[in-house]
mmCIF file of C-alpha atoms in Angstrom:
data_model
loop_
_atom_site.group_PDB
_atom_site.id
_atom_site.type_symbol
_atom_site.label_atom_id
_atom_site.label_comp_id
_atom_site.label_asym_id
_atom_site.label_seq_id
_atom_site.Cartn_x
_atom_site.Cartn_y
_atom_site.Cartn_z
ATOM 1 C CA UNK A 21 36.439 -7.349 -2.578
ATOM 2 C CA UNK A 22 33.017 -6.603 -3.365
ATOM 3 C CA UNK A 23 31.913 -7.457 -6.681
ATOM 4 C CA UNK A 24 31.520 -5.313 -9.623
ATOM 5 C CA UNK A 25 27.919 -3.606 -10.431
ATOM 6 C CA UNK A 26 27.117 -4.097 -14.035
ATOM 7 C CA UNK A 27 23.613 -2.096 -15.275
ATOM 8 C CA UNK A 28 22.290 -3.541 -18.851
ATOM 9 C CA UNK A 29 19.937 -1.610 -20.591
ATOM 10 C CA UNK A 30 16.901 -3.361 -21.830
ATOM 11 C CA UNK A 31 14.342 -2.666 -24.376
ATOM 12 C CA UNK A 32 11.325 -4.570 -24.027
ATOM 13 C CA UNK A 33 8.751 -4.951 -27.304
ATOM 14 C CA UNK A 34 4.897 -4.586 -25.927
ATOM 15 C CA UNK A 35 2.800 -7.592 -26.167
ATOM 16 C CA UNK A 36 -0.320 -9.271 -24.714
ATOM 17 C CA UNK A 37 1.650 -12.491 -22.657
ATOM 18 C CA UNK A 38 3.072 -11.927 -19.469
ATOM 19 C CA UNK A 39 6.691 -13.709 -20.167
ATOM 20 C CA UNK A 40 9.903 -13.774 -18.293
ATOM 21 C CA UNK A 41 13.526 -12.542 -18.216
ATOM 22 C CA UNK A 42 16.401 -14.293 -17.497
ATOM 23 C CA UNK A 43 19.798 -13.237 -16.560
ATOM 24 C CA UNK A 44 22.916 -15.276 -17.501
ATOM 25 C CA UNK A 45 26.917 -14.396 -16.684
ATOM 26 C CA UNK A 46 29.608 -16.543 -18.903
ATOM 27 C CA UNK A 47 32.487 -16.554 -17.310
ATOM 28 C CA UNK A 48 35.192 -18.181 -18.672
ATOM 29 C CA UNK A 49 32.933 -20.835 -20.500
ATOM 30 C CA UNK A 50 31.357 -21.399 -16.909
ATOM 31 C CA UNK A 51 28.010 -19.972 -17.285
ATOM 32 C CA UNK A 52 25.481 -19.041 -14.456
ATOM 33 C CA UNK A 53 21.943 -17.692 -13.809
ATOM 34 C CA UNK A 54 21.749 -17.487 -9.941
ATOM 35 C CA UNK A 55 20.559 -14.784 -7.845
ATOM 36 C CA UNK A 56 22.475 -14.679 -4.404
ATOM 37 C CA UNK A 57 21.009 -13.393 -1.261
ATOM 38 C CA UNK A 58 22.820 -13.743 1.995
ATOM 39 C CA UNK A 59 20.784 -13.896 5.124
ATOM 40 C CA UNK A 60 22.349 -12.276 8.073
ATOM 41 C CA UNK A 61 21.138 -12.022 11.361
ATOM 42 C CA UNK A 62 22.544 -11.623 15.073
ATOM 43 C CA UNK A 63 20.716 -14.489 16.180
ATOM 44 C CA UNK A 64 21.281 -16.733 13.368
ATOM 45 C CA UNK A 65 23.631 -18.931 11.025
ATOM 46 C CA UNK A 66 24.132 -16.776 8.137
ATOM 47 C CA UNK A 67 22.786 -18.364 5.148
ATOM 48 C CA UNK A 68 23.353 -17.786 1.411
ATOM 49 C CA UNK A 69 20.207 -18.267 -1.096
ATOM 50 C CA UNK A 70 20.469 -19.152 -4.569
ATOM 51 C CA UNK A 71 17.391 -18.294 -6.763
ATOM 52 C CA UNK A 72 16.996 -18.200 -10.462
ATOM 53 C CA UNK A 73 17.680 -14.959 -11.829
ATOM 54 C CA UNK A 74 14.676 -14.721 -13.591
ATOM 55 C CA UNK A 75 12.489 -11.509 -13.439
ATOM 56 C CA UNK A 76 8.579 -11.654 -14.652
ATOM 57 C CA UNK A 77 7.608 -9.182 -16.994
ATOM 58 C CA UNK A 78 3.940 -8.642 -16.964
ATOM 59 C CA UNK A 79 1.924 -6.022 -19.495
ATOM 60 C CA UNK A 80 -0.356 -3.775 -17.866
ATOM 61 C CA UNK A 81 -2.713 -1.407 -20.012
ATOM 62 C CA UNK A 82 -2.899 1.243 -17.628
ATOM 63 C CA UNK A 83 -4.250 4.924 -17.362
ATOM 64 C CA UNK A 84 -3.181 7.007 -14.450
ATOM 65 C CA UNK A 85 -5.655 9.418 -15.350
ATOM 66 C CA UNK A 86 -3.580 12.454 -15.325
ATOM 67 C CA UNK A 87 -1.909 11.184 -11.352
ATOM 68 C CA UNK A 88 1.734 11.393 -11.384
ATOM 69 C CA UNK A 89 3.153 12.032 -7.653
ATOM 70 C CA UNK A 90 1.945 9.997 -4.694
ATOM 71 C CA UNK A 91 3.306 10.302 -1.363
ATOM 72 C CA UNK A 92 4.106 7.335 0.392
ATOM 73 C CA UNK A 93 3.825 6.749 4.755
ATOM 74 C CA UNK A 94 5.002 3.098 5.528
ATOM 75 C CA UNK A 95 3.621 0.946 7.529
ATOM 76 C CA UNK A 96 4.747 -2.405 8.917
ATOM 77 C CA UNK A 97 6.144 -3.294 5.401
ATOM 78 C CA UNK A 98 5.107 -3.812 1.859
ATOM 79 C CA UNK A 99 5.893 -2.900 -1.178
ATOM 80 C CA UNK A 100 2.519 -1.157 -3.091
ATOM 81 C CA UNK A 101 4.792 2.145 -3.141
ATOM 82 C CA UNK A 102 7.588 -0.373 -5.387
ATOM 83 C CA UNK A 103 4.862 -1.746 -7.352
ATOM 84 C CA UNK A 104 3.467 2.081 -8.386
ATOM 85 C CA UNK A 105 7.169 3.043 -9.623
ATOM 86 C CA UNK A 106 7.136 -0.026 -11.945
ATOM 87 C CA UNK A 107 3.438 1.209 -13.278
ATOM 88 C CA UNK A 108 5.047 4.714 -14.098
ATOM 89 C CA UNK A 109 4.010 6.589 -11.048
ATOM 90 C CA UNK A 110 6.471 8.986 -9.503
ATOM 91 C CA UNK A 111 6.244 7.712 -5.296
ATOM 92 C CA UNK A 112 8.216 9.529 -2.665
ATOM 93 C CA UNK A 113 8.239 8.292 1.093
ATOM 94 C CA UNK A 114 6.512 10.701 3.369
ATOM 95 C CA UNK A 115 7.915 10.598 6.831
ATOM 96 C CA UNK A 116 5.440 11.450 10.283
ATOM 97 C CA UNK A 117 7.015 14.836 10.585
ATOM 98 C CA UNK A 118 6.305 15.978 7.294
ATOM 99 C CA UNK A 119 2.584 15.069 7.456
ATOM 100 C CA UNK A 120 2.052 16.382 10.654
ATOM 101 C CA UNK A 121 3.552 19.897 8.981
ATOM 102 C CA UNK A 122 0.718 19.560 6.032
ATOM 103 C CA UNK A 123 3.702 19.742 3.361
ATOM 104 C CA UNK A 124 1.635 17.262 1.134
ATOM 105 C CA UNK A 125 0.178 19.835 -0.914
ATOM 106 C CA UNK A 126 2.284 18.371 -4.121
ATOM 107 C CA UNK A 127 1.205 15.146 -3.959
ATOM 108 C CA UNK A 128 -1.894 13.534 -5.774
ATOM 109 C CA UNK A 129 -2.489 11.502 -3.436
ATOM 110 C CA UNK A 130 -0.844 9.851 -0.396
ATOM 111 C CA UNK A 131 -1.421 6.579 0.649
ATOM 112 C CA UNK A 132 -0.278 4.868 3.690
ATOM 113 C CA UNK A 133 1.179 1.384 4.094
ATOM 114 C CA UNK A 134 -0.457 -1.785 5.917
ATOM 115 C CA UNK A 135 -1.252 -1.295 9.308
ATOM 116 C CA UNK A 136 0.201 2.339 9.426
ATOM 117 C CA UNK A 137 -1.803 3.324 12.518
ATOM 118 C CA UNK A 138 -1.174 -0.021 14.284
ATOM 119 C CA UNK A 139 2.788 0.469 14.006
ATOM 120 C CA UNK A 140 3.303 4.091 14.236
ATOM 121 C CA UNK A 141 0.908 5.511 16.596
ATOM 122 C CA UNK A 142 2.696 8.750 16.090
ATOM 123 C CA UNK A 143 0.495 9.177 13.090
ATOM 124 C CA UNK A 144 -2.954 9.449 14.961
ATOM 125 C CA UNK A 145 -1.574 13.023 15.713
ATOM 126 C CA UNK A 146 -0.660 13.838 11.854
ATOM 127 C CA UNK A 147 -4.585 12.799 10.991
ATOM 128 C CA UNK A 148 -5.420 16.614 11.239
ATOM 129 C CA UNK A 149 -2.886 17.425 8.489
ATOM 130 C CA UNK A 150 -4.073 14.081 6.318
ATOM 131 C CA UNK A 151 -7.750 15.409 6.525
ATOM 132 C CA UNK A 152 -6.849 19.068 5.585
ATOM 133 C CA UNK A 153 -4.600 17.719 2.547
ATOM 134 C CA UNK A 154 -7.940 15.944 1.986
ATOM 135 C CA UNK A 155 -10.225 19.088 2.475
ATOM 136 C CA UNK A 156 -8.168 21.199 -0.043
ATOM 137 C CA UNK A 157 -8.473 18.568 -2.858
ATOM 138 C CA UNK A 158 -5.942 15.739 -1.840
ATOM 139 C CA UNK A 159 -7.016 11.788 -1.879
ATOM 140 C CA UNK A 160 -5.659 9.560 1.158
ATOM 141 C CA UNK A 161 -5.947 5.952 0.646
ATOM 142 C CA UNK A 162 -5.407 4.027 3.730
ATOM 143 C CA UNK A 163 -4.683 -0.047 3.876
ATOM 144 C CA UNK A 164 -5.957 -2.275 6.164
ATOM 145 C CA UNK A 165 -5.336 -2.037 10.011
ATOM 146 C CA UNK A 166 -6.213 -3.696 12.641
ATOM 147 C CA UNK A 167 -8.450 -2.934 15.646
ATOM 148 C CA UNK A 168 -7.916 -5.336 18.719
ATOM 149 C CA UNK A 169 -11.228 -5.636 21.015
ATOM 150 C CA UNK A 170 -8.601 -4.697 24.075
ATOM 151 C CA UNK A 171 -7.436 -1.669 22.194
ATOM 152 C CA UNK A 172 -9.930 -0.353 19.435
ATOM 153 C CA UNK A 173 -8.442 1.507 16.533
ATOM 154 C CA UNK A 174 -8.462 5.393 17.208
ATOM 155 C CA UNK A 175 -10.549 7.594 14.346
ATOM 156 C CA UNK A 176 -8.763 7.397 11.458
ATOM 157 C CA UNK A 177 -11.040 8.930 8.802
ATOM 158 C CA UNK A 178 -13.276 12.581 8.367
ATOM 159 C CA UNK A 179 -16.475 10.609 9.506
ATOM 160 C CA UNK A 180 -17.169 6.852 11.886
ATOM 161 C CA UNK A 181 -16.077 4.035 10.495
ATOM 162 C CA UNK A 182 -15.002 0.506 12.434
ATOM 163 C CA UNK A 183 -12.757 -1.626 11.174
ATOM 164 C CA UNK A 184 -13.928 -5.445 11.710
ATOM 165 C CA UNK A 185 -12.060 -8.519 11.161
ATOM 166 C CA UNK A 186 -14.312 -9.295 7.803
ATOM 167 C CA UNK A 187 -12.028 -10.890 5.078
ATOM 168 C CA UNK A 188 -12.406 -13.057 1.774
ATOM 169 C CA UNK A 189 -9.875 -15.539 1.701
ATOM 170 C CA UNK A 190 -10.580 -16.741 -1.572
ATOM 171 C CA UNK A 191 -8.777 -15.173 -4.153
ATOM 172 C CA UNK A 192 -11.448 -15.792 -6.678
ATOM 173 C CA UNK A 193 -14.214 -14.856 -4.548
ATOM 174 C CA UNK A 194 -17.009 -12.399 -6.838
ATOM 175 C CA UNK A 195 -16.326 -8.984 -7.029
ATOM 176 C CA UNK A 196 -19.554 -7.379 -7.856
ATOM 177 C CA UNK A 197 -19.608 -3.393 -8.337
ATOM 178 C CA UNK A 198 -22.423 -2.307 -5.927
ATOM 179 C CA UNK A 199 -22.753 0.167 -8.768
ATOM 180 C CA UNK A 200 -21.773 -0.975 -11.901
ATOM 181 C CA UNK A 201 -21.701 2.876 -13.022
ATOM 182 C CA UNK A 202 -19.048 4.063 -10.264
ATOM 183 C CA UNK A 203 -16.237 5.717 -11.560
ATOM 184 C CA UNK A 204 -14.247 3.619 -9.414
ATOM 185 C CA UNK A 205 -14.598 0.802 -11.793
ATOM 186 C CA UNK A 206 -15.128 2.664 -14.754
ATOM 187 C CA UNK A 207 -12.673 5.357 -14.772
ATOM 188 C CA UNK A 208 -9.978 5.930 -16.614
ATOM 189 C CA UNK A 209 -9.971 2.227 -16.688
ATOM 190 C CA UNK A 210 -12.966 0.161 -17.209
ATOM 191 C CA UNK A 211 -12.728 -2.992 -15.621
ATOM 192 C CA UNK A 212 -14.387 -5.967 -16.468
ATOM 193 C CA UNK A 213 -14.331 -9.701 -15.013
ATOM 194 C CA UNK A 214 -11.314 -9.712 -16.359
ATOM 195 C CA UNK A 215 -9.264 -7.693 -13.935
ATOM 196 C CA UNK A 216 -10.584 -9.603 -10.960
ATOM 197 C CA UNK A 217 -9.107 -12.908 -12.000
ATOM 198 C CA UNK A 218 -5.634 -13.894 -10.936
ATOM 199 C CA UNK A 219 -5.317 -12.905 -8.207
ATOM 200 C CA UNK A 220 -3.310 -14.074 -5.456
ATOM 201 C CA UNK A 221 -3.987 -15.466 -1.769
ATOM 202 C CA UNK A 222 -7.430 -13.547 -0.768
ATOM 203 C CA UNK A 223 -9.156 -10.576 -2.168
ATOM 204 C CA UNK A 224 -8.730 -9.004 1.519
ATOM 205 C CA UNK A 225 -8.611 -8.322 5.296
ATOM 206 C CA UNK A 226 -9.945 -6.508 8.112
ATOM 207 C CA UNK A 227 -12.758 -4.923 5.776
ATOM 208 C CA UNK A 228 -14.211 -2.061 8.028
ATOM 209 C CA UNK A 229 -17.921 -3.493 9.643
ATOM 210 C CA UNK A 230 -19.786 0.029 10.313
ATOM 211 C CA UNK A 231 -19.358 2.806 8.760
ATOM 212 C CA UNK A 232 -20.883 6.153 8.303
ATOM 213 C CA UNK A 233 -23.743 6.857 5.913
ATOM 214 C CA UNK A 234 -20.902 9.526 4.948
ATOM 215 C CA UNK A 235 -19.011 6.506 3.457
ATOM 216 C CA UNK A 236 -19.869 4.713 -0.247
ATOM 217 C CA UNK A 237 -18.967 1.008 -0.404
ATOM 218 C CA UNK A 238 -17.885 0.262 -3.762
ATOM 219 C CA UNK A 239 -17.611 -3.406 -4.035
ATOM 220 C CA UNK A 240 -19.786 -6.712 -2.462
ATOM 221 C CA UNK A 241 -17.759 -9.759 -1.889
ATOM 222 C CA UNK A 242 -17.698 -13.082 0.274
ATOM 223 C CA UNK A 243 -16.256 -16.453 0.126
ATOM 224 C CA UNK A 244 -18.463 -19.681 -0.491
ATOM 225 C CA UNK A 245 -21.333 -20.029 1.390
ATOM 226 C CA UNK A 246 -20.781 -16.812 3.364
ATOM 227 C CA UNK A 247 -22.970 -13.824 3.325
ATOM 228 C CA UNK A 248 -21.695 -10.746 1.176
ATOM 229 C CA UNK A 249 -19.482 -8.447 2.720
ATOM 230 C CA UNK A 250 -19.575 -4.570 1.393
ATOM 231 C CA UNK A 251 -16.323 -3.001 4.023
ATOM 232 C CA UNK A 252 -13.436 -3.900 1.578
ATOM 233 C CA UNK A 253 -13.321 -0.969 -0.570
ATOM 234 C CA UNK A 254 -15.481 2.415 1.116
ATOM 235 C CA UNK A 255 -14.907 6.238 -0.313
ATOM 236 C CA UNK A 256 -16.103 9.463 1.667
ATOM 237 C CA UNK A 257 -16.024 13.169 0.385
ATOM 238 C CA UNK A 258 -14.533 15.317 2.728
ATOM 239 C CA UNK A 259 -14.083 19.349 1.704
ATOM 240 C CA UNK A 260 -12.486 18.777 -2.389
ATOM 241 C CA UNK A 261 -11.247 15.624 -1.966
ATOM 242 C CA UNK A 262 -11.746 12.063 -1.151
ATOM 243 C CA UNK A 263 -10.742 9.643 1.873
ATOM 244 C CA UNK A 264 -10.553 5.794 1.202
ATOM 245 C CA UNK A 265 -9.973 2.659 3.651
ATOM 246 C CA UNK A 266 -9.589 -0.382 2.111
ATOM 247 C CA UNK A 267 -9.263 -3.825 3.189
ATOM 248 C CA UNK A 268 -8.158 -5.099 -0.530
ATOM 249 C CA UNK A 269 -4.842 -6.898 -0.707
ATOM 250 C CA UNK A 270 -2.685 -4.710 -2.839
ATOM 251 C CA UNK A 271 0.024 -5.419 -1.130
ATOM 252 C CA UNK A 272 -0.087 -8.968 -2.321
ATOM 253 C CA UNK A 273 -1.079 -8.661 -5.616
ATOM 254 C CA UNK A 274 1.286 -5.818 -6.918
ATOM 255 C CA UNK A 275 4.188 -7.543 -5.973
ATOM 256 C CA UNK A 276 2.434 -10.462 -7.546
ATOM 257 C CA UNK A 277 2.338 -8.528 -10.813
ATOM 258 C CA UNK A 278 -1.590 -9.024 -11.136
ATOM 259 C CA UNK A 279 -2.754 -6.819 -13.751
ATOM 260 C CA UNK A 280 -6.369 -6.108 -12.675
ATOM 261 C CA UNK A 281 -5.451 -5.133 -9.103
ATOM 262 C CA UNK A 282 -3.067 -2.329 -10.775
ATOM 263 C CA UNK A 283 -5.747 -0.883 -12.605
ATOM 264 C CA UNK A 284 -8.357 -0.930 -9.790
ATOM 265 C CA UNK A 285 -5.972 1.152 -7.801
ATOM 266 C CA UNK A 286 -5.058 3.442 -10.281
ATOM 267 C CA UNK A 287 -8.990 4.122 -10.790
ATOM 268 C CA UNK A 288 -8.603 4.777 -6.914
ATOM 269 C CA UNK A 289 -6.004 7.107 -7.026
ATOM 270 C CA UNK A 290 -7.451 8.780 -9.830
ATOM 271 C CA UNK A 291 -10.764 9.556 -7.986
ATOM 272 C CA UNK A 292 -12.121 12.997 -9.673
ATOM 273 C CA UNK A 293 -11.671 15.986 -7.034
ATOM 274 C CA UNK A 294 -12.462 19.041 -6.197
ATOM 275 C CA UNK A 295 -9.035 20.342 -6.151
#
C-alpha cells in the first residue's frame, strides 16, 4: 500500500539568519527524520536513499518590482523556474508550440532553461515569436548554451552575438558593475558586495565573446590572474522590450538558496519596458 500523504501547515517568523527545518515522525515511541528516495532505473539495481529530512530556510529581501507571471521553456534541466515560485513569482511552463503561436502576451517575461537551443532545436523556429513578444514590450532572458566549433549556435537574439566558452570558475571571483548606475544593479533592488558573496561553484559559463554594439554588458568578471571578461550578463533593446543572454549560474545558486543571485535576477526580470 502506498503510504499516507500528510500536508502540515507552517508559519515561519521573518528573521535575518538563514536556519533550517527539520521533519520528525513518532511512531509508536520509534521516532524518525529520514527522507526516502528510491532510485529506479532499467539498467540498474534499484536503490533506496536515506537523507535527513531537513529543509533550509533562507530570508530573501526581495522586490519583484511589480513582475508577477513568467513563462517558463525548459531546457536540458534545472530548476530556476522552482526557485522563482519559492521567491513569490507566479511561473508557468511554456511548451515550443505555444511560443511558436506568440501566445506569450501575458507573461512578464519568459525565460528559457540551460541550453534550450542546444536540446530542442525546435525552438530556433519559435525565435520569431520570442522577438515579437520582445518587440511589443516582453523581456526574454536566455541561459547559457553552448556553441560547438563543428556546429556553431544558430542566431538566437534581435542583433549578433557569439557565444564563447569564457567562464569564471571561482565562485568569489569580483563582480564589478561596468556601470555602477545601471538599473540592473540598482533597481528595485540595490545590490551591494553583499549579494555577490556566497555563492556556489562558479559565477558562470559559456559567457557570449562578440557581441553587437546593439548589446550592453552589465558586469566585468575573471578568475585570478585572468584578464576580465564582460559576456556573462549582456542586455539589448529590441522594439519595447528587452532581450538578455546570460552566462551567470542561476541555475546553481537558486537551488542553492543564495540570496544575492535572487535579487540580481529579479532586477533582470524587472528591466523597465516599453510595454
Amino acid at each position: 500500500a502506498e503510504a499516507p500523504e500528510i500536508a502540515v501547515p507552517i508559519t515561519l517568523t521573518a528573521g535575518p539568519e538563514r536556519g533550517a527545518l527539520t521533519a520528525e515522525v513518532d511512531v509508536g515511541g520509534a521516532k524518525s527524520s529520514f527522507d526516502r528516495t528510491v532510485i529506479a532505473h532499467p539498467h540498474l539495481p534499484e536503490r533506496t536513499i536515506l537523507r535527513p529530512a531537513t529543509l533550509d530556510v533562507v530570508p530573501v529581501a526581495l522586490d519583484r518590482g511589480g513582475v508577477s507571471r513568467i513563462g517558463y521553456l525548459a531546457g536540458s534541466g534545472d530548476e530556476v523556474g522552482a526557485g522563482l515560485r519559492d521567491l513569490g513569482y507566479a511561473v508557468e511552463p511554456v511548451d515550443v508550440g505555444a511560443a511558436r503561436s506568440g501566445s506569450l502576451a501575458r507573461y512578464d517575461a519568459v525565460i528559457l532553461g540551460i541550453r534550450a537551443f542546444n536540446t530542442r532545436p525546435e525552438l530556433f523556429a519559435a525565435r520569431g515569436a520570442l522577438l515579437d513578444y520582445v518587440a511589443r514590450g516582453g523581456r526574454v532572458i536566455v541561459q547559457y548554451n553552448t556553441s560547438p566549433e563543428r556546429a556553431p549556435l544558430a542566431p538566437i537574439g534581435p542583433s549578433p552575438l557569439v557565444v564563447g566558452r569564457g567562464r569564471v570558475t571561482e565562485q568569489d571571483a569580483p563582480m564589478t558593475p561596468i556601470d555602477p548606475s545601471d538599473p540592473v544593479v540598482t533597481s528595485p533592488n540595490r545590490l551591494d558586495a553583499a549579494d555577490y558573496a556566497g555563492w556556489v561553484q562558479e559565477r558562470g559559463l559559456y559567457f557570449a565573446e562578440t557581441w553587437d554594439p546593439a548589446y550592453r554588458p552589465v558586469f566585468r568578471t575573471s578568475d585570478t590572474g585572468e584578464e576580465p571578461l564582460e559576456g556573462s550578463l549582456l542586455l539589448a533593446r529590441h522594439g519595447e522590450g528587452v532581450f538578455v543572454y546570460t552566462g551567470l549560474a542561476f541555475f546553481r545558486q537558486l537551488p542553492a538558496g543564495v540570496p544575492g543571485a535572487a535579487r540580481l535576477l529579479a532586477n533582470v526580470l524587472a528591466i523597465e519596458t516599453g510595454k
